């Protein structure tokens, strides 16, 4: 089958999956803040660590262009970006492995991975960010495999654009620099590529400084001291974080984790230049995400998870795993695995206790299952003045403001509860 036709089918399949499982009501976390910004319709003019300039403005553009509300505009961008990223993962693996079944399996494994699937179901920035990051990886591999110089330029373009979505992507700069080092003989294209990235990166600082913000504003925030707190943990906590990162990895990729490791080793043997390009990015992202002092640090692993999914596909393409092709349909059972784990967790005392403690936002349903339909909403929680067993003021403040905006537009409390 034509690879682009396969990519289109994957896009349609995951577009349906993500839309079917998408949130019924605005979830907890940063979701309501993003929707509030889109609802106001005021263009974001600064690029700080938490403003997510390109994401917010893209949602507003979709909202203005189509006339749909902020919630549906956000849903469209998140879901379509998620489905598109799965297709790009497929195309990237196909470029390096030349193996159709391994490429399809890698795409399904990534599309069903908990962290990515969950973020394709809520109002967050991470699937849109993943799309740009995946295009960066796609261009890097195309540069090595097909020797087309245009991809050297596109690599810097896509990574540079991704910084305007999420500043975390500065962690991939070492990967870009190693990549350009290997193409240093293509002086014209390597230099142009570096200039493209430098222009996009420096524009973040120019934009903010022109509006009176400090130089460090693109990579800092006045909303928290998360980076500083990450350096103040105890040794025991660092160890716990390290093992927790492995738990995330296994929950995302289950038995396919083995093939991810195999793919890493295979790439080292067959293409060390490409290996070191991806290792430079993977180590930085994984290390930062592991020790970053936020409660939802699992989302920061997503650029690494894309790399690992590519590695899974490359590992499966090894000739010694050819016989596994007839069992490749097993990847379709990954959703069943989540449901089984969910049911088993309810049979344990700790599982029941955890569900009770977190029931205000859905309990185990929220933390174990990636789909979000029929979820508990932050707006109804706020309207009913419910109390959470942990601080969530940063969510409810945005919820209160959003409720006021909706009421000013004629919405009743009963209508708002359903949003």
XYZ file of C-alpha atoms in Angstrom:
419
model
C 0.000 0.000 0.000
C 1.215 3.536 -0.748
C 2.787 4.925 2.424
C 0.859 8.185 2.186
C -2.409 6.295 1.841
C -1.502 4.318 4.972
C -0.697 7.582 6.751
C -4.098 8.958 5.725
C -5.876 5.855 7.028
C -4.008 6.141 10.335
C -4.998 9.787 10.590
C -8.675 8.960 10.032
C -8.600 6.028 12.468
C -7.015 7.984 15.308
C -9.049 11.084 14.581
C -12.110 8.921 15.242
C -10.614 7.265 18.329
C -9.555 10.551 19.873
C -12.823 12.310 19.074
C -14.877 9.419 20.450
C -12.903 9.411 23.704
C -12.546 13.186 24.005
C -13.612 14.991 27.165
C -17.315 15.534 27.810
C -16.653 18.410 30.199
C -13.598 20.646 30.589
C -11.177 18.545 32.668
C -8.973 19.592 35.568
C -5.302 20.719 35.304
C -4.461 23.574 32.878
C -7.408 22.878 30.572
C -9.767 25.591 31.763
C -7.020 28.221 31.573
C -6.416 27.436 27.900
C -10.126 27.496 27.065
C -10.551 30.768 28.972
C -7.802 32.411 26.913
C -9.429 31.190 23.706
C -12.884 32.274 24.856
C -11.668 35.823 25.486
C -10.291 35.812 21.955
C -7.467 38.197 22.828
C -4.387 37.358 20.776
C -1.408 36.255 22.850
C 1.397 38.776 22.345
C 4.102 37.374 24.613
C 6.003 34.106 24.516
C 6.654 33.116 28.122
C 7.119 29.604 29.494
C 3.407 29.331 30.284
C 1.716 31.466 27.606
C 2.213 28.925 24.753
C 2.018 31.653 22.125
C 1.455 29.560 18.999
C -1.000 27.127 20.594
C -3.331 29.792 21.992
C -3.244 31.900 18.849
C -3.895 28.873 16.638
C -7.000 28.008 18.683
C -8.218 31.607 18.454
C -7.597 31.585 14.696
C -9.637 28.371 14.302
C -12.380 29.821 16.503
C -12.589 33.040 14.487
C -12.333 31.270 11.135
C -15.017 28.644 11.776
C -17.297 30.432 14.235
C -17.272 27.494 16.656
C -16.846 28.071 20.385
C -13.535 27.989 22.256
C -14.100 24.481 23.603
C -14.722 22.937 20.182
C -11.920 24.927 18.551
C -9.543 23.611 21.205
C -10.846 20.069 20.793
C -10.382 20.228 17.021
C -6.759 21.389 17.286
C -5.837 18.875 19.993
C -7.488 15.867 18.355
C -6.370 16.608 14.793
C -2.804 17.316 15.961
C -2.794 14.026 17.841
C -3.979 12.030 14.825
C -1.504 13.817 12.552
C 1.374 13.048 14.922
C 0.566 9.328 14.758
C 0.749 9.526 10.962
C 4.095 11.329 11.105
C 5.455 8.635 13.441
C 4.416 6.024 10.868
C 6.046 7.906 7.986
C 9.235 8.429 9.995
C 9.598 4.755 10.908
C 8.801 3.781 7.315
C 11.591 6.049 6.080
C 14.230 4.439 8.266
C 12.982 0.841 8.442
C 11.401 0.381 4.984
C 9.109 -2.116 6.740
C 5.357 -1.558 6.503
C 4.151 -3.775 9.343
C 6.763 -2.488 11.813
C 5.896 1.108 10.912
C 2.179 0.485 11.440
C 2.790 -1.240 14.775
C 4.989 1.630 15.972
C 2.265 4.118 15.012
C -0.452 2.181 16.850
C 1.753 1.651 19.909
C 2.502 5.361 20.084
C -1.081 6.392 19.333
C -2.298 4.124 22.143
C 0.470 5.088 24.596
C -1.164 6.439 27.732
C 0.526 9.844 27.972
C -0.094 10.781 24.360
C -3.593 9.326 24.178
C -4.612 11.100 27.371
C -3.368 14.444 26.060
C -5.258 13.905 22.807
C -8.449 13.700 24.887
C -8.117 16.908 26.927
C -7.547 20.626 26.300
C -3.765 20.773 26.538
C -0.853 22.013 24.455
C 1.038 18.734 24.198
C -0.372 17.049 21.090
C 0.083 20.238 19.060
C 3.608 20.463 20.412
C 4.204 16.793 19.602
C 3.229 17.397 15.983
C 5.973 19.983 15.473
C 8.509 17.870 17.370
C 7.635 14.779 15.318
C 8.119 16.806 12.122
C 11.574 17.772 13.401
C 12.478 14.100 13.921
C 10.968 13.221 10.529
C 13.158 15.813 8.797
C 16.277 14.672 10.641
C 15.790 11.068 9.529
C 14.917 12.126 5.981
C 18.183 14.097 5.860
C 20.170 10.975 6.737
C 18.222 8.461 4.657
C 17.318 10.322 1.480
C 20.157 12.876 1.427
C 17.728 15.613 0.401
C 19.155 18.953 1.485
C 15.764 20.597 1.941
C 15.232 18.469 5.046
C 18.321 20.016 6.676
C 16.524 23.358 6.505
C 13.166 21.912 7.555
C 14.714 20.354 10.668
C 15.630 23.764 12.056
C 12.380 25.301 10.864
C 10.193 22.744 12.668
C 12.229 22.795 15.883
C 12.270 26.596 15.833
C 8.494 26.737 15.403
C 8.049 24.216 18.223
C 9.689 26.654 20.643
C 6.764 28.996 20.071
C 4.439 26.207 21.202
C 6.409 24.998 24.229
C 9.776 26.276 25.440
C 10.643 22.811 26.798
C 11.866 22.039 23.305
C 15.101 23.904 24.003
C 16.107 20.517 25.414
C 16.291 19.312 21.802
C 18.846 21.960 20.818
C 21.758 19.563 21.565
C 20.144 17.118 19.143
C 19.956 19.797 16.440
C 23.567 20.865 16.992
C 24.855 17.286 16.737
C 22.746 16.864 13.593
C 24.179 19.993 11.967
C 27.690 18.948 12.980
C 27.320 15.758 10.951
C 26.167 17.819 7.953
C 28.916 20.415 8.312
C 30.238 19.538 4.853
C 26.976 20.874 3.453
C 28.130 24.315 4.565
C 25.521 26.306 2.685
C 22.588 24.300 4.037
C 23.982 23.709 7.520
C 24.647 27.434 8.002
C 21.253 28.400 6.586
C 19.609 25.844 8.842
C 21.387 27.244 11.888
C 20.369 30.782 10.933
C 16.726 29.740 10.546
C 16.710 28.253 14.030
C 18.603 31.212 15.521
C 16.121 33.643 13.986
C 13.103 31.773 15.358
C 14.684 31.294 18.781
C 15.931 34.871 19.170
C 12.534 36.213 18.053
C 11.078 34.894 21.314
C 13.358 37.217 23.274
C 12.907 40.156 20.898
C 9.109 39.903 21.134
C 9.106 39.837 24.929
C 11.761 42.504 25.448
C 9.886 44.823 23.073
C 6.959 44.619 25.509
C 8.997 45.280 28.614
C 9.435 41.696 29.787
C 12.813 40.556 31.198
C 15.334 38.722 29.020
C 14.706 35.383 30.735
C 10.926 35.538 30.249
C 10.736 32.988 27.361
C 12.031 30.227 29.640
C 10.804 31.370 33.057
C 7.497 31.966 34.785
C 6.211 34.024 37.686
C 3.632 31.311 38.416
C 6.029 28.917 40.153
C 9.628 27.978 40.959
C 9.527 24.504 39.451
C 13.054 24.453 38.049
C 14.554 25.718 41.304
C 12.520 23.198 43.296
C 13.809 20.412 41.059
C 17.317 21.070 42.360
C 16.302 20.970 46.020
C 15.036 17.402 46.298
C 16.500 14.800 48.648
C 18.583 11.920 47.310
C 15.779 9.494 48.105
C 13.325 11.601 46.118
C 15.659 11.654 43.097
C 15.863 7.861 43.269
C 12.073 7.603 43.491
C 11.732 9.933 40.515
C 14.105 7.774 38.507
C 12.144 4.578 39.133
C 8.868 6.408 38.540
C 10.131 7.388 35.089
C 10.578 3.679 34.284
C 7.039 3.012 35.481
C 5.811 5.699 33.062
C 7.808 4.126 30.247
C 6.422 0.647 30.834
C 2.834 1.859 31.290
C 3.105 3.723 27.999
C 4.768 0.992 25.960
C 4.095 -2.257 27.869
C 5.755 -5.307 26.250
C 6.871 -3.162 23.303
C 9.391 -1.520 25.639
C 11.677 -4.457 24.820
C 11.642 -3.610 21.118
C 12.365 0.022 21.929
C 15.577 -1.007 23.668
C 16.367 -3.375 20.790
C 15.868 -0.533 18.336
C 18.304 1.676 20.243
C 20.992 -1.011 20.095
C 20.279 -1.726 16.423
C 20.544 1.949 15.490
C 23.883 2.194 17.304
C 25.199 -0.705 15.214
C 23.856 0.474 11.869
C 23.942 4.286 11.985
C 25.948 5.816 14.803
C 25.520 9.367 13.539
C 21.753 9.128 13.736
C 22.078 7.321 17.059
C 24.004 10.192 18.646
C 21.628 12.818 17.240
C 18.644 11.145 18.883
C 20.532 10.223 22.036
C 21.477 13.864 22.599
C 17.810 14.839 22.585
C 16.506 11.771 24.409
C 18.907 12.089 27.352
C 18.162 15.789 27.864
C 14.383 15.373 27.675
C 14.268 12.207 29.781
C 16.573 13.624 32.443
C 14.693 16.898 32.745
C 11.271 15.238 32.774
C 12.327 12.690 35.381
C 13.362 15.245 37.986
C 11.151 18.211 37.104
C 9.270 19.189 40.266
C 5.678 19.258 39.029
C 2.893 16.820 39.810
C 2.130 16.082 36.139
C 5.697 15.591 34.929
C 4.590 12.617 32.788
C 3.573 15.016 29.998
C 7.111 16.332 29.629
C 8.299 12.887 28.501
C 6.303 13.112 25.258
C 9.203 14.222 22.985
C 11.215 11.333 24.410
C 8.237 9.004 23.903
C 8.175 9.919 20.216
C 11.848 8.976 19.953
C 11.177 5.720 21.786
C 8.234 4.900 19.495
C 10.520 5.393 16.487
C 12.978 3.057 18.177
C 10.246 0.440 18.662
C 9.495 0.499 14.964
C 13.166 0.251 14.049
C 13.670 -2.609 16.508
C 10.719 -4.541 15.090
C 12.100 -4.103 11.566
C 15.116 -6.247 12.449
C 15.186 -9.443 10.391
C 15.251 -11.619 13.503
C 11.743 -10.376 14.392
C 10.217 -11.020 10.957
C 8.322 -14.012 12.323
C 6.522 -11.712 14.748
C 4.695 -10.052 11.884
C 1.748 -12.430 12.199
C 1.383 -11.389 15.857
C 1.562 -7.649 15.154
C -2.195 -7.329 15.744
C -1.436 -7.603 19.472
C -0.802 -3.835 19.500
C -4.554 -3.384 19.003
C -5.142 -4.909 22.443
C -3.333 -2.119 24.289
C -6.636 -0.374 25.232
C -7.796 -3.665 26.747
C -4.654 -3.663 28.886
C -5.581 -0.292 30.386
C -9.067 -1.516 31.196
C -7.771 -4.726 32.796
C -5.301 -2.752 34.924
C -8.144 -0.433 35.935
C -10.300 -3.363 37.070
C -7.420 -5.047 38.926
C -6.561 -1.787 40.718
C -10.097 -1.686 42.112
C -9.527 -5.114 43.678
C -6.699 -3.770 45.858
C -7.039 -1.712 49.013
C -4.516 0.850 47.811
C -6.398 1.150 44.543
C -9.677 1.773 46.325
C -8.027 4.268 48.684
C -6.436 6.142 45.796
C -9.759 6.247 43.946
C -11.484 7.711 46.997
C -8.791 10.363 47.554
C -8.862 11.480 43.925
C -12.572 10.968 43.322
C -13.184 14.716 43.076
C -11.745 14.619 39.545
C -12.578 11.052 38.581
C -10.306 8.841 40.678
C -8.811 5.836 38.914
C -10.863 6.628 35.807
C -8.839 9.839 35.462
C -5.420 8.406 36.285
C -5.515 4.960 34.662
C -7.773 5.189 31.600
C -6.639 7.458 28.730
C -10.088 8.230 27.324
C -11.988 11.107 28.940
C -15.619 10.883 27.848
C -18.127 11.145 30.719
C -15.475 12.807 32.874
C -15.891 15.056 35.915
C -15.703 18.739 34.899
C -13.872 21.569 36.639
C -16.724 24.014 35.966
C -19.409 21.962 37.727
C -16.935 21.309 40.551
C -16.397 25.068 40.938
C -20.063 26.063 40.624
C -21.044 23.550 43.295
C -18.274 24.914 45.545
C -16.871 21.465 46.150
C -13.623 21.016 48.063
C -10.594 19.016 46.985
C -8.263 17.221 49.431
C -5.309 19.056 47.837
C -4.610 22.632 46.671
C -6.178 23.329 43.258
C -6.628 27.108 43.517
C -4.669 27.607 40.307
C -7.435 25.680 38.508
C -10.492 27.132 40.220
C -9.343 30.746 39.798
C -9.429 30.298 36.020
C -12.705 28.368 36.321
C -14.363 31.199 38.268
C -13.251 33.727 35.661
C -14.436 31.522 32.808
C -17.825 31.065 34.480
C -18.162 34.861 34.735
C -17.330 35.238 31.032
C -19.914 32.610 30.087
C -22.598 34.182 32.275
C -21.929 37.539 30.614
C -22.733 35.808 27.311
C -26.079 34.541 28.596
C -25.196 31.048 29.801
C -27.075 29.761 32.844
C -25.338 27.801 35.611
C -27.116 24.657 34.474
C -25.749 25.097 30.966
C -22.241 25.830 32.270
C -22.240 22.642 34.370
C -22.487 20.664 31.129
C -19.427 22.299 29.562
